[in-house]
Amino acid sequence: MTGLVERPGTAHVIADADEALAVAARLADRFAAGAADRDAQRTLPRAELDELSASGLLAITVPREFGGAEVPTRTVVEVIRLLAAADPNIAQIPHSHLVYVNALRQNGTPDLQRELFAEVLAGKRFGNAQSEAGTKHVQDYRTRLRAHADGGYVLDGVKHYSTGALFAHWIPVLAKDDDDRIVVAYVPADAAGVTVVDDWDGMGQRTTASGTVRLESVRVPADHVVPHHLTFTGPQLYGARAQVLHAAIDAGIARGALAEATEFVRTRSRPWFEAGVEHAQDDPLTIQKFGELEVTVRAAEALLTAAGQAIDNAQQDLTDDTAAAASIAVAVAKSAADRAALDVTNALFEVSGTRSALDSLNLHRHWRNARTHTLHDPVRWKLQHIGRYVLNGTPPPRHGVL
């Protein structure tokens, strides 16, 4: 399906970090109200994404010199966490948008930056055509950008897990060029040869529409290609900025699930008869469990804030050492958020009781969302890099997912 996304005209331009957080909190309240129904019916959040675009939140990382607020990473992290606590599907869709705004900041030409940052400030959305299925590993890319005899390039390939592409105005495509170097081609979603298929059937994150993008002889002007391989030739925060947003989604899932469990126990749960109390929230064992869960979530949130700050600190003095410290801080935050999301969404049923398992209540969406999203970039490898850094001072690799 192509050509389904209307091109918004203008969007509000957010001035600073305080305004970004206030707007995110307001939208989160609105998005939370329909999250369970959207999941149950697999209603794609088109209207909500248009509201997100119009709010200006998608442009908060545009550099000041191009008219954006260029808010700190710690603010972006909190914006995504707030949205994820309300509806992690909506929070995940702009993840790729923000990542490829950052890729444009890193290596885009001034002319391309001027063109596409203006699009972002107007409310246009970047999608994602990055991952591929059936290859040897996640960084084995078969999609090719080949030089064309008439000038420019031709793009061919198939991408999977393309979160945001169905709702995008521009689709950044990760490919390899004729010299086997990784590049990003910024392609209009309605370009000839681009097909976006809504075939995502994941058990969780059901309304992200993370389906397939097919690219068949898509013409790409030379000035719309960014040499992404240059990102990893020196100290970089590209991977840390991408990963900290995943951590924010997981921490948001944990907080949203805990909030719903709290409300359920207060209003619907019955106490266990051996507790000798009138209300479930007075059961001492339930109180104990909620205390443990709150500690788990607050720890994940604190580490998330610290990771965002570590990125901002490193940006002020970017060296191999500061970049490594930021990446490790993000890996720690991601590990904690992963555990928090899974622990809380599982414990939700333990503290809420038998009724919470009713399919009609759709409380299981929290666990499905957590289990699906935490499959991104396995924590077991992050723990390896953390351990090597702590024990031996070994810096993490520069591969964009740490």
mmCIF file of C-alpha atoms in Angstrom:
data_model
loop_
_atom_site.group_PDB
_atom_site.id
_atom_site.type_symbol
_atom_site.label_atom_id
_atom_site.label_comp_id
_atom_site.label_asym_id
_atom_site.label_seq_id
_atom_site.Cartn_x
_atom_site.Cartn_y
_atom_site.Cartn_z
ATOM 1 C CA MET A 1 0.000 0.000 0.000
ATOM 2 C CA THR A 2 1.395 3.377 -0.992
ATOM 3 C CA GLY A 3 0.139 6.903 -1.267
ATOM 4 C CA LEU A 4 -2.096 6.512 1.791
ATOM 5 C CA VAL A 5 -0.433 9.118 3.973
ATOM 6 C CA GLU A 6 -1.598 12.683 3.539
ATOM 7 C CA ARG A 7 1.125 15.291 3.634
ATOM 8 C CA PRO A 8 0.475 17.656 6.550
ATOM 9 C CA GLY A 9 0.916 21.332 5.871
ATOM 10 C CA THR A 10 2.402 22.993 8.917
ATOM 11 C CA ALA A 11 3.084 21.898 12.460
ATOM 12 C CA HIS A 12 3.647 23.731 15.689
ATOM 13 C CA VAL A 13 7.323 24.432 16.349
ATOM 14 C CA ILE A 14 8.282 23.592 19.926
ATOM 15 C CA ALA A 15 10.579 26.144 21.504
ATOM 16 C CA ASP A 16 12.451 24.268 24.226
ATOM 17 C CA ALA A 17 12.717 21.220 26.477
ATOM 18 C CA ASP A 18 10.070 22.375 28.966
ATOM 19 C CA GLU A 19 7.499 22.805 26.227
ATOM 20 C CA ALA A 20 8.392 19.422 24.718
ATOM 21 C CA LEU A 21 7.766 17.678 28.039
ATOM 22 C CA ALA A 22 4.490 19.513 28.606
ATOM 23 C CA VAL A 23 3.217 18.618 25.128
ATOM 24 C CA ALA A 24 4.280 14.981 25.555
ATOM 25 C CA ALA A 25 2.449 14.717 28.884
ATOM 26 C CA ARG A 26 -0.728 16.170 27.361
ATOM 27 C CA LEU A 27 -0.641 13.830 24.370
ATOM 28 C CA ALA A 28 0.145 10.838 26.574
ATOM 29 C CA ASP A 29 -3.066 11.409 28.516
ATOM 30 C CA ARG A 30 -5.018 11.482 25.260
ATOM 31 C CA PHE A 31 -3.330 8.435 23.743
ATOM 32 C CA ALA A 32 -3.701 6.283 26.866
ATOM 33 C CA ALA A 33 -7.487 6.461 26.719
ATOM 34 C CA GLY A 34 -7.765 4.416 23.534
ATOM 35 C CA ALA A 35 -4.660 2.210 23.787
ATOM 36 C CA ALA A 36 -6.414 -0.990 24.924
ATOM 37 C CA ASP A 37 -9.120 -0.757 22.263
ATOM 38 C CA ARG A 38 -6.637 0.027 19.492
ATOM 39 C CA ASP A 39 -4.654 -3.055 20.462
ATOM 40 C CA ALA A 40 -7.688 -5.329 20.746
ATOM 41 C CA GLN A 41 -9.084 -4.289 17.375
ATOM 42 C CA ARG A 42 -5.717 -3.624 15.733
ATOM 43 C CA THR A 43 -6.783 -0.105 14.863
ATOM 44 C CA LEU A 44 -3.778 1.686 13.442
ATOM 45 C CA PRO A 45 -3.117 5.044 15.142
ATOM 46 C CA ARG A 46 -3.267 7.257 12.069
ATOM 47 C CA ALA A 47 -5.184 10.071 13.762
ATOM 48 C CA GLU A 48 -2.921 9.942 16.796
ATOM 49 C CA LEU A 49 0.208 10.136 14.630
ATOM 50 C CA ASP A 50 -1.188 13.127 12.771
ATOM 51 C CA GLU A 51 -1.756 14.755 16.153
ATOM 52 C CA LEU A 52 1.798 13.867 17.153
ATOM 53 C CA SER A 53 3.115 15.455 13.949
ATOM 54 C CA ALA A 54 1.038 18.596 14.411
ATOM 55 C CA SER A 55 2.256 18.954 18.011
ATOM 56 C CA GLY A 56 5.847 19.529 16.893
ATOM 57 C CA LEU A 57 7.307 16.704 18.978
ATOM 58 C CA LEU A 58 8.777 14.990 15.921
ATOM 59 C CA ALA A 59 10.961 18.024 15.233
ATOM 60 C CA ILE A 60 12.480 18.563 18.681
ATOM 61 C CA THR A 61 15.893 17.206 17.625
ATOM 62 C CA VAL A 62 16.209 19.431 14.537
ATOM 63 C CA PRO A 63 19.269 21.669 15.040
ATOM 64 C CA ARG A 64 18.689 25.261 16.079
ATOM 65 C CA GLU A 65 20.456 26.567 12.995
ATOM 66 C CA PHE A 66 17.661 24.998 10.916
ATOM 67 C CA GLY A 67 14.845 26.292 13.121
ATOM 68 C CA GLY A 68 14.430 23.405 15.574
ATOM 69 C CA ALA A 69 14.584 23.273 19.352
ATOM 70 C CA GLU A 70 17.536 20.820 19.411
ATOM 71 C CA VAL A 71 16.543 19.647 22.875
ATOM 72 C CA PRO A 72 18.945 17.520 24.949
ATOM 73 C CA THR A 73 18.865 13.752 24.609
ATOM 74 C CA ARG A 74 17.610 13.433 28.186
ATOM 75 C CA THR A 75 14.485 15.361 27.105
ATOM 76 C CA VAL A 76 13.914 13.178 24.048
ATOM 77 C CA VAL A 77 14.222 10.124 26.272
ATOM 78 C CA GLU A 78 11.580 11.416 28.676
ATOM 79 C CA VAL A 79 9.231 12.316 25.807
ATOM 80 C CA ILE A 80 9.392 8.760 24.479
ATOM 81 C CA ARG A 81 9.011 7.270 27.971
ATOM 82 C CA LEU A 82 5.878 9.333 28.605
ATOM 83 C CA LEU A 83 4.359 8.273 25.289
ATOM 84 C CA ALA A 84 5.301 4.623 25.872
ATOM 85 C CA ALA A 85 3.637 4.553 29.280
ATOM 86 C CA ALA A 86 0.449 5.592 27.481
ATOM 87 C CA ASP A 87 0.791 3.482 24.312
ATOM 88 C CA PRO A 88 4.146 1.887 23.436
ATOM 89 C CA ASN A 89 2.978 1.320 19.860
ATOM 90 C CA ILE A 90 2.730 5.062 19.293
ATOM 91 C CA ALA A 91 6.062 5.586 21.052
ATOM 92 C CA GLN A 92 7.851 3.046 18.856
ATOM 93 C CA ILE A 93 6.676 4.503 15.546
ATOM 94 C CA PRO A 94 8.662 7.781 15.886
ATOM 95 C CA HIS A 95 11.723 5.888 17.136
ATOM 96 C CA SER A 96 12.962 5.373 13.573
ATOM 97 C CA HIS A 97 12.004 8.927 12.681
ATOM 98 C CA LEU A 98 14.263 10.297 15.404
ATOM 99 C CA VAL A 99 17.076 7.888 14.535
ATOM 100 C CA TYR A 100 17.119 8.974 10.891
ATOM 101 C CA VAL A 101 16.848 12.646 11.789
ATOM 102 C CA ASN A 102 20.049 11.955 13.715
ATOM 103 C CA ALA A 103 21.618 10.167 10.719
ATOM 104 C CA LEU A 104 20.856 13.249 8.644
ATOM 105 C CA ARG A 105 22.483 15.436 11.303
ATOM 106 C CA GLN A 106 25.566 13.232 11.276
ATOM 107 C CA ASN A 107 26.417 13.031 7.584
ATOM 108 C CA GLY A 108 23.833 14.793 5.457
ATOM 109 C CA THR A 109 24.984 17.612 3.200
ATOM 110 C CA PRO A 110 23.876 21.121 4.217
ATOM 111 C CA ASP A 111 21.496 21.253 1.246
ATOM 112 C CA LEU A 112 19.861 17.922 2.130
ATOM 113 C CA GLN A 113 19.656 18.912 5.778
ATOM 114 C CA ARG A 114 17.981 22.179 4.815
ATOM 115 C CA GLU A 115 15.445 20.370 2.633
ATOM 116 C CA LEU A 116 14.543 17.518 4.952
ATOM 117 C CA PHE A 117 14.687 19.402 8.241
ATOM 118 C CA ALA A 118 12.155 21.811 6.740
ATOM 119 C CA GLU A 119 9.964 18.793 5.977
ATOM 120 C CA VAL A 120 10.280 17.554 9.560
ATOM 121 C CA LEU A 121 9.465 20.984 10.976
ATOM 122 C CA ALA A 122 6.341 20.980 8.791
ATOM 123 C CA GLY A 123 5.203 17.719 10.393
ATOM 124 C CA LYS A 124 6.463 15.163 7.875
ATOM 125 C CA ARG A 125 7.442 11.755 9.231
ATOM 126 C CA PHE A 126 10.427 9.524 8.472
ATOM 127 C CA GLY A 127 9.787 5.792 8.439
ATOM 128 C CA ASN A 128 12.192 2.893 8.531
ATOM 129 C CA ALA A 129 13.433 0.428 5.927
ATOM 130 C CA GLN A 130 16.391 -1.137 7.665
ATOM 131 C CA SER A 131 16.076 -4.769 8.772
ATOM 132 C CA GLU A 132 15.980 -7.743 6.419
ATOM 133 C CA ALA A 133 14.814 -11.317 6.931
ATOM 134 C CA GLY A 134 16.599 -14.472 5.812
ATOM 135 C CA THR A 135 20.105 -13.007 5.913
ATOM 136 C CA LYS A 136 23.018 -14.352 7.973
ATOM 137 C CA HIS A 137 22.536 -11.746 10.716
ATOM 138 C CA VAL A 138 20.904 -8.368 11.320
ATOM 139 C CA GLN A 139 23.745 -6.401 9.732
ATOM 140 C CA ASP A 140 23.926 -8.511 6.582
ATOM 141 C CA TYR A 141 22.187 -6.241 4.078
ATOM 142 C CA ARG A 142 21.215 -7.377 0.582
ATOM 143 C CA THR A 143 19.439 -4.193 -0.466
ATOM 144 C CA ARG A 144 21.552 -2.423 -3.077
ATOM 145 C CA LEU A 145 21.919 1.144 -4.242
ATOM 146 C CA ARG A 146 23.580 1.039 -7.652
ATOM 147 C CA ALA A 147 24.755 3.883 -9.826
ATOM 148 C CA HIS A 148 22.534 4.565 -12.825
ATOM 149 C CA ALA A 149 23.927 5.397 -16.275
ATOM 150 C CA ASP A 150 21.745 8.507 -16.479
ATOM 151 C CA GLY A 151 22.946 9.803 -13.096
ATOM 152 C CA GLY A 152 21.783 9.180 -9.567
ATOM 153 C CA TYR A 153 21.065 5.685 -8.276
ATOM 154 C CA VAL A 154 18.644 2.771 -8.433
ATOM 155 C CA LEU A 155 17.486 1.054 -5.247
ATOM 156 C CA ASP A 156 16.388 -2.589 -5.070
ATOM 157 C CA GLY A 157 15.585 -4.800 -2.085
ATOM 158 C CA VAL A 158 13.057 -6.032 0.438
ATOM 159 C CA LYS A 159 12.909 -4.795 4.029
ATOM 160 C CA HIS A 160 11.086 -6.284 7.008
ATOM 161 C CA TYR A 161 10.090 -4.975 10.459
ATOM 162 C CA SER A 162 9.727 -1.556 8.844
ATOM 163 C CA THR A 163 8.188 0.296 11.784
ATOM 164 C CA GLY A 164 6.705 3.617 10.753
ATOM 165 C CA ALA A 165 6.973 3.103 7.002
ATOM 166 C CA LEU A 166 3.221 2.718 6.517
ATOM 167 C CA PHE A 167 2.678 6.124 8.138
ATOM 168 C CA ALA A 168 5.713 7.854 6.630
ATOM 169 C CA HIS A 169 6.157 10.664 4.146
ATOM 170 C CA TRP A 170 9.828 9.786 3.696
ATOM 171 C CA ILE A 171 11.383 6.324 4.037
ATOM 172 C CA PRO A 172 15.100 6.255 4.857
ATOM 173 C CA VAL A 173 16.472 3.030 3.353
ATOM 174 C CA LEU A 174 19.620 1.355 4.640
ATOM 175 C CA ALA A 175 21.511 -0.199 1.719
ATOM 176 C CA LYS A 176 24.956 -1.007 0.391
ATOM 177 C CA ASP A 177 26.417 0.896 -2.530
ATOM 178 C CA ASP A 178 28.600 -0.336 -5.383
ATOM 179 C CA ASP A 179 31.628 -0.240 -3.085
ATOM 180 C CA ASP A 180 29.823 -2.337 -0.436
ATOM 181 C CA ARG A 181 29.565 0.640 1.923
ATOM 182 C CA ILE A 182 26.494 1.287 4.081
ATOM 183 C CA VAL A 183 24.462 4.288 2.965
ATOM 184 C CA VAL A 184 21.041 5.732 3.745
ATOM 185 C CA ALA A 185 18.819 6.776 0.857
ATOM 186 C CA TYR A 186 16.000 9.182 1.757
ATOM 187 C CA VAL A 187 13.111 8.168 -0.493
ATOM 188 C CA PRO A 188 9.623 9.713 -0.721
ATOM 189 C CA ALA A 189 7.067 7.147 0.439
ATOM 190 C CA ASP A 190 5.073 7.638 -2.753
ATOM 191 C CA ALA A 191 8.067 7.217 -5.090
ATOM 192 C CA ALA A 192 7.626 4.883 -8.064
ATOM 193 C CA GLY A 193 8.704 1.357 -7.175
ATOM 194 C CA VAL A 194 8.068 1.687 -3.423
ATOM 195 C CA THR A 195 5.456 -0.633 -1.927
ATOM 196 C CA VAL A 196 4.644 -0.666 1.782
ATOM 197 C CA VAL A 197 2.744 -3.731 2.969
ATOM 198 C CA ASP A 198 0.837 -3.872 6.253
ATOM 199 C CA ASP A 199 1.634 -7.520 6.988
ATOM 200 C CA TRP A 200 2.943 -7.246 10.560
ATOM 201 C CA ASP A 201 1.416 -10.042 12.660
ATOM 202 C CA GLY A 202 3.410 -9.821 15.880
ATOM 203 C CA MET A 203 1.697 -10.852 19.105
ATOM 204 C CA GLY A 204 2.684 -7.507 20.646
ATOM 205 C CA GLN A 205 3.229 -3.948 19.438
ATOM 206 C CA ARG A 206 0.357 -4.842 17.139
ATOM 207 C CA THR A 207 -0.428 -1.365 15.860
ATOM 208 C CA THR A 208 3.090 -0.315 14.871
ATOM 209 C CA ALA A 209 2.434 -1.736 11.374
ATOM 210 C CA SER A 210 6.012 -3.028 11.299
ATOM 211 C CA GLY A 211 5.572 -4.765 7.973
ATOM 212 C CA THR A 212 7.372 -5.091 4.659
ATOM 213 C CA VAL A 213 8.815 -2.511 2.270
ATOM 214 C CA ARG A 214 9.557 -3.585 -1.303
ATOM 215 C CA LEU A 215 11.906 -1.493 -3.410
ATOM 216 C CA GLU A 216 11.884 -2.196 -7.147
ATOM 217 C CA SER A 217 14.104 -0.060 -9.362
ATOM 218 C CA VAL A 218 13.490 3.011 -7.229
ATOM 219 C CA ARG A 219 15.308 6.053 -8.636
ATOM 220 C CA VAL A 220 17.199 8.053 -6.030
ATOM 221 C CA PRO A 221 18.906 11.386 -6.729
ATOM 222 C CA ALA A 222 22.559 11.456 -5.721
ATOM 223 C CA ASP A 223 21.929 14.295 -3.290
ATOM 224 C CA HIS A 224 19.446 12.180 -1.296
ATOM 225 C CA VAL A 225 22.078 9.603 -0.308
ATOM 226 C CA VAL A 226 23.918 9.891 3.018
ATOM 227 C CA PRO A 227 27.270 8.062 3.576
ATOM 228 C CA HIS A 228 26.178 6.326 6.759
ATOM 229 C CA HIS A 229 29.380 4.275 6.954
ATOM 230 C CA LEU A 230 31.239 7.426 7.973
ATOM 231 C CA THR A 231 29.240 7.499 11.218
ATOM 232 C CA PHE A 232 31.321 4.680 12.672
ATOM 233 C CA THR A 233 34.816 5.809 11.690
ATOM 234 C CA GLY A 234 35.361 7.739 14.919
ATOM 235 C CA PRO A 235 33.776 8.366 18.311
ATOM 236 C CA GLN A 236 30.007 8.370 17.834
ATOM 237 C CA LEU A 237 26.771 8.564 19.810
ATOM 238 C CA TYR A 238 24.514 7.374 17.004
ATOM 239 C CA GLY A 239 24.053 3.902 18.480
ATOM 240 C CA ALA A 240 23.627 5.198 22.024
ATOM 241 C CA ARG A 241 20.929 7.642 20.922
ATOM 242 C CA ALA A 242 19.040 4.896 19.109
ATOM 243 C CA GLN A 243 19.322 2.385 21.933
ATOM 244 C CA VAL A 244 18.355 4.774 24.700
ATOM 245 C CA LEU A 245 15.015 5.296 22.958
ATOM 246 C CA HIS A 246 14.406 1.538 23.019
ATOM 247 C CA ALA A 247 15.176 1.634 26.751
ATOM 248 C CA ALA A 248 12.687 4.482 27.141
ATOM 249 C CA ILE A 249 9.970 2.399 25.472
ATOM 250 C CA ASP A 250 10.628 -0.533 27.812
ATOM 251 C CA ALA A 251 10.659 1.703 30.890
ATOM 252 C CA GLY A 252 7.406 3.266 29.706
ATOM 253 C CA ILE A 253 5.794 -0.147 29.278
ATOM 254 C CA ALA A 254 6.796 -1.016 32.845
ATOM 255 C CA ARG A 255 5.368 2.196 34.275
ATOM 256 C CA GLY A 256 2.145 1.925 32.282
ATOM 257 C CA ALA A 257 1.604 -1.674 33.354
ATOM 258 C CA LEU A 258 2.268 -0.869 37.000
ATOM 259 C CA ALA A 259 -0.190 2.030 36.882
ATOM 260 C CA GLU A 260 -2.908 -0.201 35.435
ATOM 261 C CA ALA A 261 -2.181 -2.952 37.964
ATOM 262 C CA THR A 262 -2.499 -0.405 40.764
ATOM 263 C CA GLU A 263 -5.879 0.767 39.530
ATOM 264 C CA PHE A 264 -7.089 -2.805 39.010
ATOM 265 C CA VAL A 265 -6.149 -3.924 42.522
ATOM 266 C CA ARG A 266 -7.761 -0.861 44.072
ATOM 267 C CA THR A 267 -11.046 -1.198 42.166
ATOM 268 C CA ARG A 268 -11.554 -4.792 41.042
ATOM 269 C CA SER A 269 -9.386 -7.323 42.872
ATOM 270 C CA ARG A 270 -10.571 -9.362 45.862
ATOM 271 C CA PRO A 271 -8.267 -10.034 48.809
ATOM 272 C CA TRP A 272 -7.063 -13.561 49.484
ATOM 273 C CA PHE A 273 -9.155 -14.967 52.347
ATOM 274 C CA GLU A 274 -6.125 -15.801 54.514
ATOM 275 C CA ALA A 275 -5.080 -12.135 54.583
ATOM 276 C CA GLY A 276 -8.026 -11.287 56.838
ATOM 277 C CA VAL A 277 -8.591 -7.876 55.210
ATOM 278 C CA GLU A 278 -11.554 -6.268 53.487
ATOM 279 C CA HIS A 279 -9.766 -4.852 50.469
ATOM 280 C CA ALA A 280 -7.108 -6.265 48.161
ATOM 281 C CA GLN A 281 -4.885 -3.210 48.534
ATOM 282 C CA ASP A 282 -4.608 -3.965 52.260
ATOM 283 C CA ASP A 283 -3.245 -7.489 51.755
ATOM 284 C CA PRO A 284 0.310 -7.349 53.202
ATOM 285 C CA LEU A 285 1.717 -9.691 50.577
ATOM 286 C CA THR A 286 0.230 -7.592 47.789
ATOM 287 C CA ILE A 287 1.631 -4.448 49.405
ATOM 288 C CA GLN A 288 5.055 -6.098 49.562
ATOM 289 C CA LYS A 289 4.950 -6.988 45.879
ATOM 290 C CA PHE A 290 3.927 -3.508 44.829
ATOM 291 C CA GLY A 291 6.803 -2.108 46.840
ATOM 292 C CA GLU A 292 9.233 -4.382 45.031
ATOM 293 C CA LEU A 293 7.787 -3.496 41.631
ATOM 294 C CA GLU A 294 7.963 0.234 42.318
ATOM 295 C CA VAL A 295 11.638 -0.108 43.222
ATOM 296 C CA THR A 296 12.246 -2.007 39.977
ATOM 297 C CA VAL A 297 10.513 0.618 37.844
ATOM 298 C CA ARG A 298 12.097 3.589 39.598
ATOM 299 C CA ALA A 299 15.538 2.037 39.217
ATOM 300 C CA ALA A 300 14.959 1.602 35.470
ATOM 301 C CA GLU A 301 13.728 5.186 35.186
ATOM 302 C CA ALA A 302 16.720 6.546 37.110
ATOM 303 C CA LEU A 303 19.181 4.632 34.952
ATOM 304 C CA LEU A 304 17.363 5.853 31.856
ATOM 305 C CA THR A 305 17.733 9.469 32.990
ATOM 306 C CA ALA A 306 21.409 8.865 33.756
ATOM 307 C CA ALA A 307 21.956 7.372 30.297
ATOM 308 C CA GLY A 308 20.381 10.370 28.590
ATOM 309 C CA GLN A 309 22.577 12.683 30.638
ATOM 310 C CA ALA A 310 25.658 10.610 29.795
ATOM 311 C CA ILE A 311 24.953 11.106 26.091
ATOM 312 C CA ASP A 312 24.519 14.850 26.582
ATOM 313 C CA ASN A 313 27.760 15.015 28.585
ATOM 314 C CA ALA A 314 29.643 13.090 25.916
ATOM 315 C CA GLN A 315 28.306 15.380 23.199
ATOM 316 C CA GLN A 316 30.002 18.306 24.918
ATOM 317 C CA ASP A 317 33.400 16.587 24.720
ATOM 318 C CA LEU A 318 33.210 13.696 22.268
ATOM 319 C CA THR A 319 36.175 11.355 22.575
ATOM 320 C CA ASP A 320 36.626 7.595 22.452
ATOM 321 C CA ASP A 321 36.390 7.521 26.245
ATOM 322 C CA THR A 322 33.275 9.678 26.594
ATOM 323 C CA ALA A 323 31.517 7.866 23.756
ATOM 324 C CA ALA A 324 32.304 4.504 25.367
ATOM 325 C CA ALA A 325 31.042 5.673 28.756
ATOM 326 C CA ALA A 326 27.788 6.882 27.196
ATOM 327 C CA SER A 327 27.252 3.617 25.318
ATOM 328 C CA ILE A 328 27.821 1.597 28.480
ATOM 329 C CA ALA A 329 25.419 3.823 30.426
ATOM 330 C CA VAL A 330 22.799 3.178 27.751
ATOM 331 C CA ALA A 331 23.481 -0.574 27.816
ATOM 332 C CA VAL A 332 22.972 -0.564 31.591
ATOM 333 C CA ALA A 333 19.729 1.382 31.239
ATOM 334 C CA LYS A 334 18.476 -0.918 28.497
ATOM 335 C CA SER A 335 19.242 -4.000 30.590
ATOM 336 C CA ALA A 336 17.352 -2.597 33.573
ATOM 337 C CA ALA A 337 14.400 -1.411 31.493
ATOM 338 C CA ASP A 338 14.162 -4.774 29.743
ATOM 339 C CA ARG A 339 13.942 -6.565 33.100
ATOM 340 C CA ALA A 340 11.509 -4.032 34.525
ATOM 341 C CA ALA A 341 9.142 -4.347 31.565
ATOM 342 C CA LEU A 342 9.095 -8.138 31.714
ATOM 343 C CA ASP A 343 8.943 -8.373 35.519
ATOM 344 C CA VAL A 344 6.124 -5.877 35.933
ATOM 345 C CA THR A 345 3.983 -7.097 33.054
ATOM 346 C CA ASN A 346 4.261 -10.649 34.349
ATOM 347 C CA ALA A 347 3.614 -9.677 37.985
ATOM 348 C CA LEU A 348 0.533 -7.682 36.940
ATOM 349 C CA PHE A 349 -1.440 -10.932 36.896
ATOM 350 C CA GLU A 350 0.009 -12.187 40.167
ATOM 351 C CA VAL A 351 -1.052 -9.081 42.096
ATOM 352 C CA SER A 352 -4.371 -8.573 40.304
ATOM 353 C CA GLY A 353 -5.776 -12.069 40.608
ATOM 354 C CA THR A 354 -7.597 -14.528 38.377
ATOM 355 C CA ARG A 355 -9.963 -12.037 36.815
ATOM 356 C CA SER A 356 -7.071 -10.098 35.315
ATOM 357 C CA ALA A 357 -6.483 -12.961 32.883
ATOM 358 C CA LEU A 358 -9.811 -12.384 31.127
ATOM 359 C CA ASP A 359 -9.154 -11.758 27.460
ATOM 360 C CA SER A 360 -11.855 -9.081 27.371
ATOM 361 C CA LEU A 361 -9.862 -6.888 29.769
ATOM 362 C CA ASN A 362 -6.823 -6.996 27.488
ATOM 363 C CA LEU A 363 -4.381 -6.559 30.351
ATOM 364 C CA HIS A 364 -2.170 -9.081 28.622
ATOM 365 C CA ARG A 365 -1.326 -6.435 26.012
ATOM 366 C CA HIS A 366 1.282 -5.079 28.439
ATOM 367 C CA TRP A 367 3.133 -8.403 28.568
ATOM 368 C CA ARG A 368 2.752 -8.949 24.823
ATOM 369 C CA ASN A 369 4.143 -5.492 24.141
ATOM 370 C CA ALA A 370 7.039 -5.981 26.566
ATOM 371 C CA ARG A 371 7.940 -9.431 25.320
ATOM 372 C CA THR A 372 7.829 -8.312 21.682
ATOM 373 C CA HIS A 373 9.717 -5.062 22.072
ATOM 374 C CA THR A 374 12.440 -6.459 24.346
ATOM 375 C CA LEU A 375 13.454 -8.821 21.544
ATOM 376 C CA HIS A 376 15.192 -5.819 19.956
ATOM 377 C CA ASP A 377 18.967 -6.019 20.368
ATOM 378 C CA PRO A 378 19.375 -8.783 22.976
ATOM 379 C CA VAL A 379 20.345 -7.728 26.492
ATOM 380 C CA ARG A 380 22.619 -10.745 26.902
ATOM 381 C CA TRP A 381 25.092 -9.096 24.516
ATOM 382 C CA LYS A 382 24.815 -5.769 26.280
ATOM 383 C CA LEU A 383 25.753 -7.506 29.528
ATOM 384 C CA GLN A 384 28.816 -8.932 27.778
ATOM 385 C CA HIS A 385 29.968 -5.471 26.732
ATOM 386 C CA ILE A 386 29.235 -4.045 30.184
ATOM 387 C CA GLY A 387 31.254 -6.806 31.823
ATOM 388 C CA ARG A 388 34.224 -6.388 29.490
ATOM 389 C CA TYR A 389 34.199 -2.643 30.075
ATOM 390 C CA VAL A 390 34.063 -2.980 33.864
ATOM 391 C CA LEU A 391 36.623 -5.775 34.171
ATOM 392 C CA ASN A 392 39.100 -4.933 31.449
ATOM 393 C CA GLY A 393 38.326 -1.404 30.313
ATOM 394 C CA THR A 394 37.402 -2.739 26.868
ATOM 395 C CA PRO A 395 35.403 -0.110 24.966
ATOM 396 C CA PRO A 396 32.174 -1.265 23.298
ATOM 397 C CA PRO A 397 32.213 -1.781 19.517
ATOM 398 C CA ARG A 398 31.086 0.905 17.099
ATOM 399 C CA HIS A 399 28.301 -0.937 15.340
ATOM 400 C CA GLY A 400 25.326 1.305 15.933
ATOM 401 C CA VAL A 401 23.336 -0.874 18.336
ATOM 402 C CA LEU A 402 25.124 -0.031 21.580
#
